[in-house]
């Protein structure tokens, strides 16, 4: 899968000083697309995904799934089909996984499908050490032996299938919540995840899994309950908009004191940002699937403390500092 960045030169030159005005559409959420692509490994049948962003991370996940034996096809306009029926390997290639932190989302589906997963420890953007202890805690609770060897995390089910468990995360980790759900959907019995991440992308993954036949409740709350054991089938699903991209575009308008409307987005996912922009005197307007910022009368600054959703997202901190 080719992406936009492949066609760019290594140096970008930006000429500033102009107010940004107009309307722009947000693309699908990267942090939904990647785990949902990984979750397609659980389906007995073809998966069709809409609003898949054409970005480097998606290209790496595409290559990972192909390396495992899946067949993928780009249908145009952000639509991707995935057929995982011929996947026969539980070992992800080191060279690809090291390029992408979200490739660790493969552990749960591979463990659920094969009873064993061998995935290199995650790479991608390194902001400090990426701990995997909460992922490992969840897999052990579900009945897997877990060890680290030669740069790989190796998880093996002690029995033929994983078993349901009560899992309490020490912090609401998005990655650990997703991996625990992906492993638990095929486990015997009920799994309860406490202190679960409440990010919209976690809810999007839940909605996709439920569309494939899973039984998961509690998305968007601190407690997620999974009734395991369901056989998952293929599905057609449209990925939610990327709230970080939408927020970045809105901040571009605010920073240049412009007038920008972002469409194809979910205004409720921008609430923490819009509240702060309003405190600065920026006029914000929302519709069903659009947000407008008009920044011709900025009155001052504000204080921001980043926090897990529904708090202010860490991924928007650099952009808001520029504002």
mmCIF file of C-alpha atoms in Angstrom:
data_model
loop_
_atom_site.group_PDB
_atom_site.id
_atom_site.type_symbol
_atom_site.label_atom_id
_atom_site.label_comp_id
_atom_site.label_asym_id
_atom_site.label_seq_id
_atom_site.Cartn_x
_atom_site.Cartn_y
_atom_site.Cartn_z
ATOM 1 C CA UNK A 1 0.000 0.000 0.000
ATOM 2 C CA UNK A 2 1.539 3.307 -1.071
ATOM 3 C CA UNK A 3 1.053 6.354 1.137
ATOM 4 C CA UNK A 4 1.322 10.097 0.736
ATOM 5 C CA UNK A 5 4.624 10.393 2.602
ATOM 6 C CA UNK A 6 6.327 8.131 0.052
ATOM 7 C CA UNK A 7 5.836 10.875 -2.537
ATOM 8 C CA UNK A 8 7.173 13.725 -0.425
ATOM 9 C CA UNK A 9 10.700 15.045 -0.526
ATOM 10 C CA UNK A 10 12.805 14.846 2.604
ATOM 11 C CA UNK A 11 12.547 18.588 3.232
ATOM 12 C CA UNK A 12 9.323 20.543 3.580
ATOM 13 C CA UNK A 13 9.411 24.333 3.337
ATOM 14 C CA UNK A 14 6.549 26.215 4.985
ATOM 15 C CA UNK A 15 5.965 29.905 4.331
ATOM 16 C CA UNK A 16 3.997 31.275 7.267
ATOM 17 C CA UNK A 17 2.334 34.546 8.120
ATOM 18 C CA UNK A 18 -1.036 33.916 6.466
ATOM 19 C CA UNK A 19 -4.381 33.315 8.115
ATOM 20 C CA UNK A 20 -5.798 29.902 7.286
ATOM 21 C CA UNK A 21 -9.383 29.901 6.082
ATOM 22 C CA UNK A 22 -11.715 27.317 4.611
ATOM 23 C CA UNK A 23 -12.984 23.794 5.151
ATOM 24 C CA UNK A 24 -11.044 20.528 5.376
ATOM 25 C CA UNK A 25 -12.129 16.946 6.093
ATOM 26 C CA UNK A 26 -10.501 14.798 8.773
ATOM 27 C CA UNK A 27 -9.474 11.303 7.710
ATOM 28 C CA UNK A 28 -10.034 8.063 9.613
ATOM 29 C CA UNK A 29 -8.359 7.541 12.970
ATOM 30 C CA UNK A 30 -4.922 5.942 12.835
ATOM 31 C CA UNK A 31 -5.305 4.660 16.394
ATOM 32 C CA UNK A 32 -8.520 2.905 15.384
ATOM 33 C CA UNK A 33 -7.379 1.613 12.008
ATOM 34 C CA UNK A 34 -4.260 -0.149 13.308
ATOM 35 C CA UNK A 35 -5.874 -2.307 16.045
ATOM 36 C CA UNK A 36 -8.907 -2.960 13.839
ATOM 37 C CA UNK A 37 -6.620 -4.207 11.059
ATOM 38 C CA UNK A 38 -4.915 -6.445 13.635
ATOM 39 C CA UNK A 39 -8.319 -7.654 14.853
ATOM 40 C CA UNK A 40 -9.141 -8.867 11.335
ATOM 41 C CA UNK A 41 -6.904 -11.862 12.143
ATOM 42 C CA UNK A 42 -9.758 -13.129 14.332
ATOM 43 C CA UNK A 43 -12.358 -13.160 11.551
ATOM 44 C CA UNK A 44 -13.470 -16.227 9.652
ATOM 45 C CA UNK A 45 -14.294 -14.340 6.500
ATOM 46 C CA UNK A 46 -13.438 -11.159 4.658
ATOM 47 C CA UNK A 47 -13.273 -7.815 6.456
ATOM 48 C CA UNK A 48 -13.980 -4.560 4.606
ATOM 49 C CA UNK A 49 -12.832 -1.335 6.244
ATOM 50 C CA UNK A 50 -13.739 2.187 5.163
ATOM 51 C CA UNK A 51 -11.915 5.442 5.999
ATOM 52 C CA UNK A 52 -8.528 3.779 6.398
ATOM 53 C CA UNK A 53 -5.921 6.579 6.334
ATOM 54 C CA UNK A 54 -3.129 6.330 3.750
ATOM 55 C CA UNK A 55 -0.210 6.869 6.110
ATOM 56 C CA UNK A 56 3.090 5.152 6.823
ATOM 57 C CA UNK A 57 1.910 3.346 9.974
ATOM 58 C CA UNK A 58 -0.973 1.758 8.076
ATOM 59 C CA UNK A 59 1.452 0.667 5.349
ATOM 60 C CA UNK A 60 3.622 -1.068 7.958
ATOM 61 C CA UNK A 61 0.616 -2.855 9.484
ATOM 62 C CA UNK A 62 -0.432 -3.843 5.944
ATOM 63 C CA UNK A 63 3.001 -5.395 5.367
ATOM 64 C CA UNK A 64 2.870 -7.164 8.728
ATOM 65 C CA UNK A 65 -0.469 -8.782 7.942
ATOM 66 C CA UNK A 66 0.777 -9.831 4.504
ATOM 67 C CA UNK A 67 3.901 -11.329 6.083
ATOM 68 C CA UNK A 68 1.654 -13.420 8.335
ATOM 69 C CA UNK A 69 -0.274 -14.706 5.299
ATOM 70 C CA UNK A 70 -3.251 -12.348 5.016
ATOM 71 C CA UNK A 71 -4.445 -11.037 1.656
ATOM 72 C CA UNK A 72 -5.133 -7.306 1.503
ATOM 73 C CA UNK A 73 -6.523 -5.148 -1.265
ATOM 74 C CA UNK A 74 -6.944 -1.397 -1.553
ATOM 75 C CA UNK A 75 -10.280 -0.641 -3.185
ATOM 76 C CA UNK A 76 -9.781 3.121 -3.415
ATOM 77 C CA UNK A 77 -11.199 6.032 -1.425
ATOM 78 C CA UNK A 78 -9.908 4.687 1.896
ATOM 79 C CA UNK A 79 -11.481 1.232 1.559
ATOM 80 C CA UNK A 80 -9.410 -1.859 2.361
ATOM 81 C CA UNK A 81 -10.413 -5.532 2.292
ATOM 82 C CA UNK A 82 -8.586 -8.090 4.439
ATOM 83 C CA UNK A 83 -8.833 -11.871 4.129
ATOM 84 C CA UNK A 84 -7.012 -13.657 6.956
ATOM 85 C CA UNK A 85 -8.199 -17.177 6.151
ATOM 86 C CA UNK A 86 -4.717 -18.303 5.046
ATOM 87 C CA UNK A 87 -2.787 -16.879 7.993
ATOM 88 C CA UNK A 88 -0.725 -19.741 9.416
ATOM 89 C CA UNK A 89 2.076 -18.041 11.354
ATOM 90 C CA UNK A 90 2.047 -16.837 14.957
ATOM 91 C CA UNK A 91 5.438 -15.101 14.635
ATOM 92 C CA UNK A 92 5.636 -11.486 13.464
ATOM 93 C CA UNK A 93 8.773 -10.407 11.558
ATOM 94 C CA UNK A 94 11.264 -8.374 13.579
ATOM 95 C CA UNK A 95 12.204 -5.907 10.844
ATOM 96 C CA UNK A 96 8.627 -4.683 10.392
ATOM 97 C CA UNK A 97 7.503 -4.677 14.025
ATOM 98 C CA UNK A 98 10.420 -2.491 15.078
ATOM 99 C CA UNK A 99 9.056 0.244 12.786
ATOM 100 C CA UNK A 100 5.685 0.523 14.499
ATOM 101 C CA UNK A 101 4.679 0.598 18.162
ATOM 102 C CA UNK A 102 1.083 -0.366 17.321
ATOM 103 C CA UNK A 103 2.310 -3.652 15.843
ATOM 104 C CA UNK A 104 2.165 -4.929 19.425
ATOM 105 C CA UNK A 105 -1.620 -5.018 18.876
ATOM 106 C CA UNK A 106 -0.938 -8.291 17.032
ATOM 107 C CA UNK A 107 -0.146 -10.192 20.242
ATOM 108 C CA UNK A 108 -3.762 -10.493 21.403
ATOM 109 C CA UNK A 109 -5.215 -11.708 18.079
ATOM 110 C CA UNK A 110 -2.361 -14.161 17.431
ATOM 111 C CA UNK A 111 -2.589 -15.558 20.958
ATOM 112 C CA UNK A 112 -6.365 -15.936 20.620
ATOM 113 C CA UNK A 113 -6.155 -17.559 17.179
ATOM 114 C CA UNK A 114 -3.178 -19.888 17.597
ATOM 115 C CA UNK A 115 -2.708 -20.190 21.356
ATOM 116 C CA UNK A 116 0.757 -18.701 20.844
ATOM 117 C CA UNK A 117 2.165 -15.355 19.792
ATOM 118 C CA UNK A 118 5.740 -14.285 19.140
ATOM 119 C CA UNK A 119 6.005 -10.553 18.538
ATOM 120 C CA UNK A 120 9.109 -8.350 18.833
ATOM 121 C CA UNK A 121 9.003 -5.695 21.520
ATOM 122 C CA UNK A 122 7.490 -2.492 20.099
ATOM 123 C CA UNK A 123 9.315 0.265 18.260
ATOM 124 C CA UNK A 124 7.866 3.363 16.646
ATOM 125 C CA UNK A 125 8.062 6.827 18.228
ATOM 126 C CA UNK A 126 10.040 6.339 21.443
ATOM 127 C CA UNK A 127 9.058 8.767 24.213
ATOM 128 C CA UNK A 128 10.795 7.086 27.109
ATOM 129 C CA UNK A 129 10.613 3.350 27.687
ATOM 130 C CA UNK A 130 7.550 1.549 26.328
ATOM 131 C CA UNK A 131 6.563 -0.793 29.142
ATOM 132 C CA UNK A 132 4.679 -3.958 28.237
ATOM 133 C CA UNK A 133 4.056 -5.086 31.805
ATOM 134 C CA UNK A 134 0.312 -4.394 31.733
ATOM 135 C CA UNK A 135 -0.061 -6.338 28.491
ATOM 136 C CA UNK A 136 1.826 -9.238 30.057
ATOM 137 C CA UNK A 137 -0.300 -9.027 33.210
ATOM 138 C CA UNK A 138 -3.455 -9.327 31.116
ATOM 139 C CA UNK A 139 -2.173 -12.288 29.099
ATOM 140 C CA UNK A 140 -1.081 -14.126 32.259
ATOM 141 C CA UNK A 141 -4.474 -13.515 33.869
ATOM 142 C CA UNK A 142 -6.098 -15.064 30.788
ATOM 143 C CA UNK A 143 -4.009 -18.203 31.230
ATOM 144 C CA UNK A 144 -0.884 -17.654 29.142
ATOM 145 C CA UNK A 145 2.766 -18.198 29.933
ATOM 146 C CA UNK A 146 4.622 -15.019 28.996
ATOM 147 C CA UNK A 147 8.344 -14.454 28.616
ATOM 148 C CA UNK A 148 10.771 -12.129 26.880
ATOM 149 C CA UNK A 149 13.505 -13.762 24.834
ATOM 150 C CA UNK A 150 15.916 -12.324 22.251
ATOM 151 C CA UNK A 151 13.861 -9.156 21.799
ATOM 152 C CA UNK A 152 10.565 -11.014 21.423
ATOM 153 C CA UNK A 153 7.555 -11.283 23.701
ATOM 154 C CA UNK A 154 6.425 -14.915 23.596
ATOM 155 C CA UNK A 155 2.974 -15.752 24.964
ATOM 156 C CA UNK A 156 1.647 -19.323 25.040
ATOM 157 C CA UNK A 157 -1.750 -20.497 26.264
ATOM 158 C CA UNK A 158 -1.369 -23.113 29.011
ATOM 159 C CA UNK A 159 -4.439 -24.933 27.714
ATOM 160 C CA UNK A 160 -5.951 -25.150 24.230
ATOM 161 C CA UNK A 161 -7.837 -21.925 24.832
ATOM 162 C CA UNK A 162 -7.439 -18.915 27.062
ATOM 163 C CA UNK A 163 -9.847 -18.535 29.955
ATOM 164 C CA UNK A 164 -11.822 -15.512 31.131
ATOM 165 C CA UNK A 165 -10.427 -13.498 34.013
ATOM 166 C CA UNK A 166 -10.759 -10.360 36.118
ATOM 167 C CA UNK A 167 -8.064 -7.900 35.040
ATOM 168 C CA UNK A 168 -7.368 -4.633 36.842
ATOM 169 C CA UNK A 169 -4.909 -2.366 35.062
ATOM 170 C CA UNK A 170 -2.694 -0.160 37.242
ATOM 171 C CA UNK A 171 -3.403 2.702 34.851
ATOM 172 C CA UNK A 172 -5.865 3.133 31.954
ATOM 173 C CA UNK A 173 -3.486 2.005 29.220
ATOM 174 C CA UNK A 174 -4.987 2.163 25.732
ATOM 175 C CA UNK A 175 -2.657 -0.509 24.381
ATOM 176 C CA UNK A 176 -3.166 -2.933 27.263
ATOM 177 C CA UNK A 177 -6.943 -2.461 27.156
ATOM 178 C CA UNK A 178 -7.006 -3.240 23.422
ATOM 179 C CA UNK A 179 -4.710 -6.249 23.672
ATOM 180 C CA UNK A 180 -6.638 -7.689 26.612
ATOM 181 C CA UNK A 181 -9.914 -7.370 24.686
ATOM 182 C CA UNK A 182 -8.437 -8.881 21.527
ATOM 183 C CA UNK A 183 -7.214 -11.907 23.454
ATOM 184 C CA UNK A 184 -10.339 -12.251 25.599
ATOM 185 C CA UNK A 185 -12.931 -12.357 22.795
ATOM 186 C CA UNK A 186 -11.968 -15.968 22.028
ATOM 187 C CA UNK A 187 -11.367 -17.053 25.639
ATOM 188 C CA UNK A 188 -13.667 -19.384 27.546
ATOM 189 C CA UNK A 189 -15.919 -17.489 29.944
ATOM 190 C CA UNK A 190 -16.231 -13.863 30.995
ATOM 191 C CA UNK A 191 -13.420 -11.336 31.199
ATOM 192 C CA UNK A 192 -13.754 -8.068 33.108
ATOM 193 C CA UNK A 193 -11.218 -5.290 32.542
ATOM 194 C CA UNK A 194 -11.181 -2.655 35.286
ATOM 195 C CA UNK A 195 -9.550 0.770 35.009
ATOM 196 C CA UNK A 196 -9.885 0.340 31.252
ATOM 197 C CA UNK A 197 -8.977 3.128 28.845
ATOM 198 C CA UNK A 198 -11.988 5.196 27.762
ATOM 199 C CA UNK A 199 -10.556 6.649 24.538
ATOM 200 C CA UNK A 200 -12.915 6.758 21.534
ATOM 201 C CA UNK A 201 -10.521 4.518 19.607
ATOM 202 C CA UNK A 202 -11.024 1.775 22.211
ATOM 203 C CA UNK A 203 -14.765 2.142 21.737
ATOM 204 C CA UNK A 204 -14.313 1.956 17.972
ATOM 205 C CA UNK A 205 -12.447 -1.343 18.329
ATOM 206 C CA UNK A 206 -15.251 -2.656 20.561
ATOM 207 C CA UNK A 207 -17.870 -1.672 17.986
ATOM 208 C CA UNK A 208 -15.921 -3.456 15.252
ATOM 209 C CA UNK A 209 -15.475 -6.623 17.323
ATOM 210 C CA UNK A 210 -19.176 -6.632 18.212
ATOM 211 C CA UNK A 211 -20.044 -6.270 14.521
ATOM 212 C CA UNK A 212 -17.981 -9.419 13.910
ATOM 213 C CA UNK A 213 -20.007 -11.278 16.540
ATOM 214 C CA UNK A 214 -18.204 -10.543 19.814
ATOM 215 C CA UNK A 215 -20.124 -9.717 22.986
ATOM 216 C CA UNK A 216 -18.496 -6.738 24.684
ATOM 217 C CA UNK A 217 -20.115 -4.156 26.945
ATOM 218 C CA UNK A 218 -18.845 -1.063 28.725
ATOM 219 C CA UNK A 219 -16.900 0.705 25.970
ATOM 220 C CA UNK A 220 -16.242 4.289 27.017
ATOM 221 C CA UNK A 221 -16.375 3.412 30.715
ATOM 222 C CA UNK A 222 -13.771 2.260 33.230
ATOM 223 C CA UNK A 223 -15.120 -1.304 33.196
ATOM 224 C CA UNK A 224 -15.292 -3.441 30.053
ATOM 225 C CA UNK A 225 -16.927 -6.882 30.112
ATOM 226 C CA UNK A 226 -16.238 -9.470 27.409
ATOM 227 C CA UNK A 227 -18.267 -12.653 27.011
ATOM 228 C CA UNK A 228 -15.710 -14.862 25.314
ATOM 229 C CA UNK A 229 -15.990 -17.856 23.057
ATOM 230 C CA UNK A 230 -17.925 -16.374 20.146
ATOM 231 C CA UNK A 231 -16.846 -17.334 16.632
ATOM 232 C CA UNK A 232 -16.097 -14.109 14.812
ATOM 233 C CA UNK A 233 -17.146 -13.620 11.207
ATOM 234 C CA UNK A 234 -16.263 -11.062 8.562
ATOM 235 C CA UNK A 235 -17.762 -7.593 8.657
ATOM 236 C CA UNK A 236 -17.909 -4.228 6.906
ATOM 237 C CA UNK A 237 -17.016 -1.275 9.089
ATOM 238 C CA UNK A 238 -16.311 2.454 8.829
ATOM 239 C CA UNK A 239 -13.548 3.796 11.088
ATOM 240 C CA UNK A 240 -14.188 6.922 13.156
ATOM 241 C CA UNK A 241 -12.485 10.203 12.341
ATOM 242 C CA UNK A 242 -9.055 10.983 13.751
ATOM 243 C CA UNK A 243 -9.586 13.346 16.681
ATOM 244 C CA UNK A 244 -5.890 14.259 16.850
ATOM 245 C CA UNK A 245 -5.804 15.216 13.171
ATOM 246 C CA UNK A 246 -9.052 17.163 13.574
ATOM 247 C CA UNK A 247 -7.676 18.912 16.658
ATOM 248 C CA UNK A 248 -4.441 19.743 14.850
ATOM 249 C CA UNK A 249 -6.343 21.307 11.948
ATOM 250 C CA UNK A 250 -8.456 23.353 14.347
ATOM 251 C CA UNK A 251 -5.317 24.550 16.119
ATOM 252 C CA UNK A 252 -3.810 25.531 12.763
ATOM 253 C CA UNK A 253 -6.769 27.830 12.310
ATOM 254 C CA UNK A 254 -6.474 29.172 15.843
ATOM 255 C CA UNK A 255 -2.699 29.690 15.666
ATOM 256 C CA UNK A 256 -2.919 31.720 12.444
ATOM 257 C CA UNK A 257 -5.930 33.654 13.792
ATOM 258 C CA UNK A 258 -7.954 32.268 10.928
ATOM 259 C CA UNK A 259 -11.388 30.781 10.288
ATOM 260 C CA UNK A 260 -11.296 27.010 9.761
ATOM 261 C CA UNK A 261 -14.018 24.357 9.598
ATOM 262 C CA UNK A 262 -13.142 20.678 10.030
ATOM 263 C CA UNK A 263 -15.707 18.256 8.589
ATOM 264 C CA UNK A 264 -16.182 14.489 8.837
ATOM 265 C CA UNK A 265 -15.316 14.606 12.526
ATOM 266 C CA UNK A 266 -17.003 13.999 15.872
ATOM 267 C CA UNK A 267 -17.385 17.272 17.811
ATOM 268 C CA UNK A 268 -17.843 15.405 21.088
ATOM 269 C CA UNK A 269 -14.288 14.093 20.763
ATOM 270 C CA UNK A 270 -12.977 17.695 20.649
ATOM 271 C CA UNK A 271 -14.661 18.927 23.820
ATOM 272 C CA UNK A 272 -11.509 19.325 25.938
ATOM 273 C CA UNK A 273 -9.799 21.311 23.154
ATOM 274 C CA UNK A 274 -12.811 23.479 22.390
ATOM 275 C CA UNK A 275 -13.250 24.350 26.063
ATOM 276 C CA UNK A 276 -9.672 25.647 26.187
ATOM 277 C CA UNK A 277 -9.987 27.577 22.930
ATOM 278 C CA UNK A 278 -13.166 29.198 24.233
ATOM 279 C CA UNK A 279 -11.274 30.286 27.358
ATOM 280 C CA UNK A 280 -8.870 32.107 25.019
ATOM 281 C CA UNK A 281 -11.681 34.053 23.367
ATOM 282 C CA UNK A 282 -11.934 31.944 20.221
ATOM 283 C CA UNK A 283 -15.396 31.493 18.748
ATOM 284 C CA UNK A 284 -16.190 27.773 18.364
ATOM 285 C CA UNK A 285 -19.237 26.341 16.607
ATOM 286 C CA UNK A 286 -20.224 22.695 16.160
ATOM 287 C CA UNK A 287 -22.645 20.721 14.012
ATOM 288 C CA UNK A 288 -23.459 17.047 13.706
ATOM 289 C CA UNK A 289 -20.125 16.199 12.070
ATOM 290 C CA UNK A 290 -18.178 19.449 11.872
ATOM 291 C CA UNK A 291 -16.380 21.991 14.044
ATOM 292 C CA UNK A 292 -15.543 25.616 13.211
ATOM 293 C CA UNK A 293 -13.036 27.877 14.942
ATOM 294 C CA UNK A 294 -12.896 31.615 14.290
ATOM 295 C CA UNK A 295 -9.883 33.172 15.962
ATOM 296 C CA UNK A 296 -10.061 36.868 15.078
ATOM 297 C CA UNK A 297 -10.546 37.968 18.691
ATOM 298 C CA UNK A 298 -8.109 36.052 20.898
ATOM 299 C CA UNK A 299 -8.209 37.561 24.383
ATOM 300 C CA UNK A 300 -5.496 35.632 26.225
ATOM 301 C CA UNK A 301 -3.969 32.311 27.147
ATOM 302 C CA UNK A 302 -4.972 29.418 29.370
ATOM 303 C CA UNK A 303 -3.514 26.623 31.488
ATOM 304 C CA UNK A 304 -3.624 23.052 30.218
ATOM 305 C CA UNK A 305 -2.949 19.759 31.974
ATOM 306 C CA UNK A 306 -2.912 16.709 29.724
ATOM 307 C CA UNK A 307 -4.758 13.603 30.890
ATOM 308 C CA UNK A 308 -6.297 10.377 29.571
ATOM 309 C CA UNK A 309 -9.570 10.794 27.679
ATOM 310 C CA UNK A 310 -11.843 12.667 28.241
ATOM 311 C CA UNK A 311 -9.020 14.956 29.384
ATOM 312 C CA UNK A 312 -6.835 17.054 27.100
ATOM 313 C CA UNK A 313 -4.853 14.721 24.811
ATOM 314 C CA UNK A 314 -1.078 14.581 25.137
ATOM 315 C CA UNK A 315 -0.804 14.319 21.346
ATOM 316 C CA UNK A 316 -2.165 17.874 20.999
ATOM 317 C CA UNK A 317 0.232 19.413 23.516
ATOM 318 C CA UNK A 318 2.940 20.469 20.999
ATOM 319 C CA UNK A 319 0.371 22.078 18.708
ATOM 320 C CA UNK A 320 -1.338 24.030 21.476
ATOM 321 C CA UNK A 321 2.017 25.306 22.753
ATOM 322 C CA UNK A 322 2.568 26.859 19.310
ATOM 323 C CA UNK A 323 -0.797 28.609 19.646
#
